[in-house]
Short mmCIF file of C-alpha atoms and ligand atoms in Angstrom, two decimals:
data_model
loop_
_atom_site.label_atom_id
_atom_site.label_comp_id
_atom_site.label_asym_id
_atom_site.label_seq_id
_atom_site.Cartn_x
_atom_site.Cartn_y
_atom_site.Cartn_z
CA MET J 855 -7.11 -21.27 28.93
CA THR J 856 -4.14 -19.34 30.13
CA ALA J 857 -4.70 -15.78 31.16
CA LEU J 858 -5.00 -13.20 28.51
CA ALA J 859 -2.37 -10.56 28.15
CA THR J 860 -3.45 -6.99 29.24
CA TYR J 861 -3.38 -5.84 25.57
CA ALA J 862 -5.59 -8.71 24.28
CA VAL J 863 -9.21 -8.05 23.09
CA THR J 864 -11.68 -9.30 25.75
CA GLU J 865 -15.48 -9.30 25.85
CA ALA J 866 -15.22 -6.68 28.51
CA VAL J 867 -13.73 -4.15 26.08
CA SER J 868 -15.60 -5.31 23.01
CA ARG J 869 -17.63 -2.57 21.19
CA GLY J 870 -20.32 -5.21 20.60
CA ARG J 871 -22.62 -6.06 17.80
CA ALA J 872 -24.61 -3.69 15.53
CA HIS J 873 -27.91 -5.45 16.62
CA ALA J 874 -28.10 -6.15 20.26
CA GLU J 875 -28.49 -9.77 21.10
CA PRO J 876 -28.78 -11.74 24.36
CA ALA J 877 -25.37 -12.98 25.52
CA PRO J 878 -24.49 -16.49 24.40
CA THR J 879 -24.62 -19.42 26.64
CA ALA J 880 -21.90 -21.92 26.90
CA ARG J 881 -19.57 -20.08 24.78
CA GLY J 882 -17.98 -16.63 24.43
CA GLU J 883 -18.99 -13.83 21.97
CA PHE J 884 -16.02 -14.41 19.81
CA GLN J 885 -16.61 -18.10 19.71
CA ARG J 886 -20.14 -17.29 18.53
CA ASP J 887 -18.64 -15.22 15.86
CA ARG J 888 -16.29 -18.08 14.87
CA ASP J 889 -19.40 -20.52 14.83
CA ARG J 890 -21.45 -18.14 12.66
CA ILE J 891 -18.64 -17.88 10.11
CA VAL J 892 -18.20 -21.63 9.83
CA HIS J 893 -21.98 -22.11 9.41
CA SER J 894 -22.26 -19.29 6.81
CA THR J 895 -22.95 -20.15 3.11
CA ALA J 896 -19.90 -18.00 1.98
CA PHE J 897 -17.67 -20.20 4.08
CA ARG J 898 -18.76 -23.31 2.33
CA ARG J 899 -18.30 -21.85 -0.97
CA LEU J 900 -14.59 -21.37 -0.21
CA GLU J 901 -14.17 -25.11 -0.88
CA TYR J 902 -14.75 -24.48 -4.62
CA LYS J 903 -12.87 -21.20 -5.01
CA THR J 904 -9.32 -21.12 -6.41
CA GLN J 905 -6.30 -20.19 -4.33
CA VAL J 906 -3.88 -20.45 -7.09
CA PHE J 907 -4.91 -23.68 -8.81
CA VAL J 908 -8.57 -24.02 -10.15
CA ASN J 909 -10.45 -26.70 -8.11
CA HIS J 910 -10.75 -29.28 -10.72
CA GLU J 911 -7.08 -29.17 -11.56
CA GLY J 912 -6.22 -31.63 -8.84
CA ASP J 913 -7.61 -33.04 -5.52
CA LEU J 914 -4.73 -32.18 -3.38
CA PHE J 915 -4.13 -28.40 -4.15
CA ARG J 916 -5.17 -25.80 -1.59
CA THR J 917 -8.56 -24.23 -2.10
CA ARG J 918 -9.63 -21.16 -0.38
CA LEU J 919 -11.18 -23.41 2.32
CA THR J 920 -8.09 -25.35 3.11
CA HIS J 921 -5.92 -22.22 2.98
CA SER J 922 -8.23 -20.41 5.52
CA ILE J 923 -8.14 -23.43 7.81
CA GLU J 924 -4.32 -23.33 7.62
CA VAL J 925 -4.34 -19.62 8.32
CA ALA J 926 -6.65 -20.13 11.33
CA GLN J 927 -4.42 -22.89 12.70
CA ILE J 928 -1.23 -20.72 12.48
CA CYS J 929 -2.95 -17.64 13.78
CA ARG J 930 -4.35 -19.53 16.85
CA SER J 931 -1.07 -20.98 17.75
CA ILE J 932 0.66 -17.64 17.77
CA ALA J 933 -2.23 -15.82 19.49
CA ARG J 934 -2.19 -18.47 22.32
CA GLU J 935 1.60 -18.10 22.61
CA LEU J 936 1.32 -14.29 22.88
CA GLY J 937 -1.53 -14.49 25.35
CA LEU J 938 -3.97 -12.90 22.75
CA ASN J 939 -7.67 -13.77 22.32
CA GLU J 940 -7.49 -17.14 20.36
CA ASP J 941 -11.14 -17.21 19.50
CA LEU J 942 -11.14 -13.75 17.89
CA ALA J 943 -7.89 -14.61 16.00
CA GLU J 944 -9.50 -17.72 14.67
CA ALA J 945 -12.75 -15.97 13.75
CA ILE J 946 -10.91 -13.31 11.72
CA ALA J 947 -8.64 -15.92 10.10
CA LEU J 948 -11.51 -18.07 9.04
CA ALA J 949 -13.37 -15.13 7.63
CA HIS J 950 -10.57 -13.28 5.97
CA ASP J 951 -11.13 -14.52 2.52
CA LEU J 952 -15.03 -14.75 2.47
CA GLY J 953 -15.27 -12.02 -0.09
CA HIS J 954 -13.05 -13.50 -2.58
CA THR J 955 -14.14 -13.91 -6.15
CA PRO J 956 -13.91 -17.18 -8.05
CA PHE J 957 -10.58 -17.74 -9.78
CA GLY J 958 -8.33 -16.06 -7.13
CA HIS J 959 -6.68 -12.74 -7.82
CA ALA J 960 -7.56 -12.84 -11.55
CA GLY J 961 -11.23 -12.82 -10.66
CA GLN J 962 -10.63 -9.91 -8.19
CA ASP J 963 -8.87 -7.95 -10.92
CA ALA J 964 -11.47 -8.57 -13.42
CA LEU J 965 -14.42 -7.51 -11.20
CA ALA J 966 -12.41 -4.51 -9.88
CA LYS J 967 -12.14 -3.29 -13.45
CA CYS J 968 -15.89 -4.04 -14.30
CA MET J 969 -16.83 -2.06 -11.10
CA ALA J 970 -14.30 0.80 -11.57
CA ALA J 971 -17.06 3.25 -12.48
CA HIS J 972 -19.67 1.87 -10.20
CA GLY J 973 -18.05 2.22 -6.69
CA GLY J 974 -15.22 -0.27 -7.11
CA PHE J 975 -14.61 -3.78 -5.93
CA GLU J 976 -12.25 -5.03 -3.39
CA HIS J 977 -12.22 -8.37 -1.80
CA ASN J 978 -11.60 -7.19 1.76
CA LEU J 979 -14.59 -4.80 1.58
CA GLN J 980 -16.60 -7.68 0.02
CA SER J 981 -15.61 -9.93 3.01
CA LEU J 982 -17.05 -7.37 5.26
CA ARG J 983 -20.09 -6.85 3.03
CA THR J 984 -20.68 -10.64 3.19
CA VAL J 985 -20.75 -10.82 6.97
CA ASP J 986 -22.57 -7.44 7.26
CA VAL J 987 -25.16 -7.65 4.59
CA LEU J 988 -25.24 -10.55 2.20
CA GLU J 989 -25.66 -13.69 4.34
CA GLU J 990 -29.24 -14.62 4.90
CA HIS J 991 -29.20 -16.81 7.94
CA TYR J 992 -31.07 -14.82 10.70
CA ALA J 993 -34.61 -13.69 11.11
CA ALA J 994 -33.73 -10.36 12.96
CA PHE J 995 -30.97 -9.01 10.79
CA ASP J 996 -29.07 -9.20 7.52
CA GLY J 997 -25.59 -10.63 7.60
CA LEU J 998 -24.04 -12.33 10.69
CA ASN J 999 -24.14 -9.50 13.15
CA LEU J 1000 -20.54 -10.15 14.18
CA THR J 1001 -18.74 -8.28 16.88
CA TRP J 1002 -17.03 -4.97 15.97
CA GLU J 1003 -13.64 -6.51 16.65
CA THR J 1004 -14.09 -9.49 14.14
CA ARG J 1005 -15.31 -6.99 11.59
CA GLU J 1006 -12.34 -4.75 12.28
CA GLY J 1007 -10.05 -7.74 11.63
CA ILE J 1008 -11.74 -8.74 8.29
CA LEU J 1009 -11.31 -5.20 6.96
CA LYS J 1010 -7.60 -5.59 6.38
CA HIS J 1011 -7.24 -2.80 3.86
CA CYS J 1012 -9.34 -0.01 2.91
CA ALA J 1013 -8.93 3.10 0.55
CA LYS J 1014 -9.47 6.40 2.30
CA ALA J 1015 -12.49 7.33 0.29
CA LYS J 1016 -14.19 4.12 1.27
CA ALA J 1017 -13.02 4.39 4.82
CA ALA J 1018 -14.88 7.66 5.25
CA GLU J 1019 -18.21 5.82 4.36
CA LEU J 1020 -17.57 3.09 6.98
CA GLY J 1021 -17.80 5.38 10.09
CA ASP J 1022 -16.14 3.89 13.19
CA LEU J 1023 -14.83 0.87 11.42
CA GLY J 1024 -13.05 2.89 8.75
CA ARG J 1025 -11.56 5.49 11.06
CA ARG J 1026 -8.17 3.66 11.51
CA PHE J 1027 -7.44 4.16 7.77
CA LEU J 1028 -7.97 7.90 8.09
CA GLU J 1029 -6.11 8.37 11.31
CA GLY J 1030 -3.30 5.82 10.59
CA THR J 1031 -3.92 3.92 13.75
CA GLN J 1032 -3.72 0.03 14.01
CA PRO J 1033 -6.11 -2.68 14.59
CA SER J 1034 -6.01 -5.25 17.45
CA LEU J 1035 -2.95 -7.53 17.62
CA GLU J 1036 -5.23 -10.46 16.77
CA ALA J 1037 -6.15 -8.66 13.53
CA GLN J 1038 -2.46 -7.86 12.84
CA LEU J 1039 -1.53 -11.45 13.38
CA ALA J 1040 -4.28 -12.84 11.12
CA ASN J 1041 -2.71 -10.83 8.30
CA LEU J 1042 0.70 -12.32 8.82
CA ALA J 1043 -0.61 -15.84 9.41
CA ASP J 1044 -2.09 -15.46 6.03
CA GLU J 1045 1.29 -14.80 4.47
CA ILE J 1046 2.92 -17.60 6.26
CA ALA J 1047 0.22 -19.93 5.09
CA TYR J 1048 0.20 -19.05 1.44
CA ASN J 1049 3.96 -18.70 0.99
CA ASN J 1050 4.49 -22.13 2.26
CA HIS J 1051 1.54 -23.98 0.72
CA ASP J 1052 2.18 -22.27 -2.65
CA VAL J 1053 5.72 -23.83 -2.51
CA ASP J 1054 4.19 -27.18 -1.80
CA ASP J 1055 1.42 -26.90 -4.47
CA GLY J 1056 3.96 -25.44 -6.83
CA LEU J 1057 6.20 -28.57 -6.53
CA ARG J 1058 3.21 -30.92 -6.63
CA SER J 1059 2.03 -29.26 -9.89
CA GLY J 1060 5.56 -29.51 -11.48
CA LEU J 1061 5.46 -25.82 -12.31
CA ILE J 1062 8.36 -25.13 -9.96
CA THR J 1063 11.18 -27.40 -9.08
CA LEU J 1064 13.36 -28.34 -6.08
CA GLU J 1065 16.39 -27.12 -8.00
CA GLN J 1066 14.90 -23.62 -8.45
CA LEU J 1067 13.88 -23.36 -4.87
CA GLN J 1068 17.49 -24.24 -3.93
CA GLU J 1069 18.42 -20.65 -4.98
CA LEU J 1070 16.32 -19.28 -2.11
CA GLU J 1071 18.06 -18.63 1.05
CA ILE J 1072 15.17 -19.83 3.27
CA PHE J 1073 14.38 -22.84 1.42
CA ALA J 1074 17.98 -23.98 0.99
CA GLY J 1075 18.79 -23.38 4.67
CA MET J 1076 15.84 -25.53 5.87
CA ARG J 1077 16.56 -28.21 3.34
CA ARG J 1078 20.18 -28.39 4.56
CA ALA J 1079 18.90 -28.64 8.16
CA VAL J 1080 16.60 -31.56 7.09
CA GLU J 1081 19.36 -33.39 5.29
CA LEU J 1082 21.59 -33.14 8.35
CA ASP J 1083 18.90 -34.72 10.49
CA TRP J 1084 17.77 -37.23 7.83
CA PRO J 1085 20.67 -38.03 5.50
CA GLY J 1086 19.26 -39.35 2.04
CA LEU J 1087 15.67 -38.30 2.61
CA ALA J 1088 13.96 -37.53 -0.66
CA GLY J 1089 10.67 -37.03 -2.44
CA ARG J 1090 7.53 -35.91 -0.55
CA ARG J 1091 9.01 -36.33 2.83
CA LEU J 1092 11.91 -34.08 2.13
CA ILE J 1093 9.60 -31.45 0.78
CA HIS J 1094 7.27 -31.60 3.75
CA GLU J 1095 10.05 -31.68 6.28
CA THR J 1096 11.46 -28.64 4.75
CA ILE J 1097 8.06 -26.73 4.54
CA ARG J 1098 7.09 -27.65 7.98
CA ARG J 1099 10.49 -26.12 9.21
CA MET J 1100 9.82 -22.94 7.23
CA ILE J 1101 6.25 -22.56 8.67
CA ASN J 1102 7.75 -23.01 12.16
CA ALA J 1103 10.61 -20.66 11.63
CA MET J 1104 8.29 -17.83 10.40
CA ALA J 1105 5.91 -18.41 13.23
CA LEU J 1106 8.65 -18.28 15.89
CA ASP J 1107 10.17 -15.20 14.20
CA LEU J 1108 6.88 -13.50 14.23
CA ILE J 1109 6.26 -14.33 17.96
CA ALA J 1110 9.77 -13.09 19.00
CA GLN J 1111 9.70 -9.94 16.98
CA THR J 1112 6.15 -8.98 18.21
CA ARG J 1113 7.22 -9.54 21.82
CA THR J 1114 10.26 -7.24 21.23
CA ASN J 1115 8.01 -4.71 19.70
CA LEU J 1116 5.48 -4.78 22.53
CA VAL J 1117 8.44 -4.15 24.89
CA HIS J 1118 9.92 -1.28 22.93
CA SER J 1119 6.56 0.44 22.43
CA ARG J 1120 5.72 -0.05 26.18
CA VAL J 1121 2.42 -1.53 25.26
CA VAL J 1122 0.24 -2.37 28.19
CA THR J 1123 -3.38 -2.00 26.97
CA LEU J 1124 -5.50 -2.58 23.82
CA ASP J 1125 -5.59 1.19 23.34
CA ASP J 1126 -1.68 1.21 23.36
CA VAL J 1127 -1.77 -1.53 20.64
CA ARG J 1128 -4.04 0.69 18.43
CA ALA J 1129 -1.88 3.83 18.91
CA ALA J 1130 1.50 2.05 18.54
CA PRO J 1131 3.20 1.46 15.31
CA ARG J 1132 2.25 -1.87 13.66
CA LEU J 1133 3.48 -4.48 16.33
CA ALA J 1134 3.13 -7.84 14.46
CA ALA J 1135 6.19 -8.02 12.25
CA TRP J 1136 8.95 -10.07 10.90
CA SER J 1137 12.50 -9.61 12.27
CA GLU J 1138 14.94 -7.73 10.04
CA ALA J 1139 16.78 -10.95 9.54
CA LEU J 1140 13.74 -12.87 8.10
CA ALA J 1141 11.98 -9.96 6.24
CA PRO J 1142 14.52 -10.07 3.13
CA LYS J 1143 14.30 -13.80 3.03
CA LEU J 1144 10.65 -13.73 2.81
CA ARG J 1145 10.69 -11.05 0.23
CA GLU J 1146 12.98 -13.23 -1.93
CA LEU J 1147 10.48 -16.10 -1.58
CA LYS J 1148 7.54 -14.01 -2.45
CA LEU J 1149 9.26 -12.50 -5.58
CA PHE J 1150 10.18 -16.14 -6.60
CA LEU J 1151 6.73 -17.27 -6.28
CA ARG J 1152 5.37 -14.30 -8.22
CA ASP J 1153 7.66 -14.71 -11.19
CA ASN J 1154 7.80 -18.46 -11.27
CA LEU J 1155 4.47 -19.70 -10.04
CA TYR J 1156 1.82 -16.93 -10.22
CA ARG J 1157 3.14 -15.78 -13.67
CA HIS J 1158 3.85 -19.35 -14.98
CA TYR J 1159 2.44 -19.48 -18.45
CA GLN J 1160 0.12 -22.35 -17.57
CA VAL J 1161 -1.31 -20.36 -14.63
CA LEU J 1162 -1.58 -17.30 -16.75
CA ARG J 1163 -3.66 -19.27 -19.34
CA MET J 1164 -6.07 -20.10 -16.50
CA THR J 1165 -6.22 -16.64 -15.11
CA ASP J 1166 -6.68 -15.21 -18.58
CA LYS J 1167 -9.55 -17.44 -19.15
CA ALA J 1168 -10.99 -16.63 -15.68
CA ARG J 1169 -10.78 -12.90 -16.35
CA ARG J 1170 -12.84 -13.37 -19.58
CA ILE J 1171 -15.54 -15.50 -18.01
CA LEU J 1172 -16.01 -13.02 -15.22
CA THR J 1173 -15.95 -10.01 -17.41
CA GLU J 1174 -18.45 -11.56 -19.78
CA LEU J 1175 -20.78 -12.53 -17.05
CA PHE J 1176 -20.69 -9.09 -15.63
CA GLU J 1177 -21.42 -7.43 -18.86
CA ALA J 1178 -24.36 -9.82 -19.79
CA PHE J 1179 -26.05 -9.24 -16.45
CA ILE J 1180 -25.44 -5.39 -16.60
CA ALA J 1181 -26.88 -5.28 -20.13
CA ASP J 1182 -29.93 -7.24 -18.94
CA PRO J 1183 -30.40 -7.59 -15.22
CA ARG J 1184 -33.54 -9.83 -16.05
CA LEU J 1185 -31.05 -12.58 -16.61
CA LEU J 1186 -30.07 -12.47 -12.78
CA PRO J 1187 -31.78 -15.00 -10.37
CA PRO J 1188 -34.87 -13.33 -8.69
CA GLN J 1189 -33.21 -12.51 -5.31
CA TYR J 1190 -30.48 -10.52 -7.10
CA GLN J 1191 -32.91 -8.78 -9.60
CA LYS J 1192 -34.51 -7.34 -6.40
CA ARG J 1193 -31.21 -5.99 -5.28
CA ALA J 1194 -30.54 -4.73 -8.84
CA LEU J 1195 -33.55 -2.39 -8.69
CA GLU J 1196 -31.58 -0.35 -6.19
CA ASP J 1197 -28.03 -0.66 -7.56
CA ALA J 1198 -27.67 -2.89 -10.55
CA PRO J 1199 -23.74 -3.06 -10.82
CA ARG J 1200 -23.45 -3.77 -7.03
CA ALA J 1201 -26.17 -6.55 -7.25
CA VAL J 1202 -24.24 -8.06 -10.27
CA ALA J 1203 -20.83 -7.76 -8.41
CA ASP J 1204 -22.36 -9.45 -5.46
CA TYR J 1205 -23.71 -12.33 -7.49
CA VAL J 1206 -20.59 -12.82 -9.48
CA ALA J 1207 -18.25 -12.49 -6.40
CA GLY J 1208 -20.30 -15.13 -4.56
CA MET J 1209 -19.82 -17.73 -7.37
CA THR J 1210 -17.56 -20.72 -6.92
CA ASP J 1211 -15.34 -21.40 -9.87
CA ARG J 1212 -17.33 -24.19 -11.22
CA TYR J 1213 -20.61 -22.38 -10.79
CA ALA J 1214 -19.11 -19.45 -12.78
CA ILE J 1215 -17.98 -21.73 -15.52
CA ARG J 1216 -21.53 -23.28 -15.67
CA GLU J 1217 -23.24 -19.95 -15.61
CA HIS J 1218 -20.94 -18.62 -18.35
CA ARG J 1219 -21.87 -21.68 -20.48
CA ARG J 1220 -25.72 -21.34 -19.78
CA LEU J 1221 -25.49 -17.71 -20.88
CA PHE J 1222 -23.08 -18.04 -23.82
CA ALA J 1223 -22.93 -21.59 -25.25
CA VAL J 1224 -25.00 -22.13 -28.24
CA GLY J 1225 -27.09 -25.28 -27.69
CA GLU J 1226 -27.39 -24.89 -23.90
CA ILE J 1227 -31.07 -24.12 -23.09
CA HIS J 1228 -31.05 -24.11 -19.30
MG1 LIG N 423 -5.80 -15.46 2.38
#
């Protein structure tokens, strides 16, 4: 491993774990975090949670699991190039969506509405709650007992009212300071991953077309470059060659702009990173092209009528599940009934948020379909 930059997170500067543990053998602290995330129950559930397309709609679409693996790959590559802590970057990337509900953003919106009067629901906070409280893997503590720095990276956004409750971890949202560069990168690696794989999945599904994408500067430019190198290339290879160049261009742009920002802000230490303006960023040349791509995906893919039919159904399923359990918490499985004694809405939200798409569909059927007895 090449030497880390002076502003990288290292074990020496880590704020450690909430519960003291002996140092790991044969691996570092952030590798241990990464390993705990991969072995968690919530991580395996990502396989059956929607990114954009519901899992059963096709075998080749991204799920939250393959999305998270792509984010980790991109994040690690960039972290290594910038001399940052690759293990930490990977751990944050793999954990970044652990708190996502079934059915993608429609599920999150539905649960947020259900929980509005009960302390709210937000998937970043739920990711943190998953690794801090909900995982039941260790004898000595609840959750995964991850390092402070991994937890900091997982908490990407946080409303000020919530931040005040989170103590040290929430302070940056009140003070307007930044997280580590590894955390900043994970955030943008997420954007690189979904903007590109949603183009791929959108084309595969037939909901968007190459002709439509041709109107986007970034796609048209990369496609032109592919066609110059490979005249006559068509079909899947043309699409993949174009998308891989887009991923590469975004990653290189992020690396170059971040380097420039580090120099301009005279960043030397991790404390400098936290005090400086956000350092991981797109260049001024790329930012508008990315915005154009995002708007295109929003208008043409995420709001496509066939996707909206799915999200509408998903919203109804989650809302009805929530309301049924709130009306009678005795319908919850025993371990959640115990939690419900303290805070019924939170216990129901934890249960519903943890569901995979197909589990939610089955549970809804078990509760609502006449003729289903178990
Ligand atoms: Mg994500």
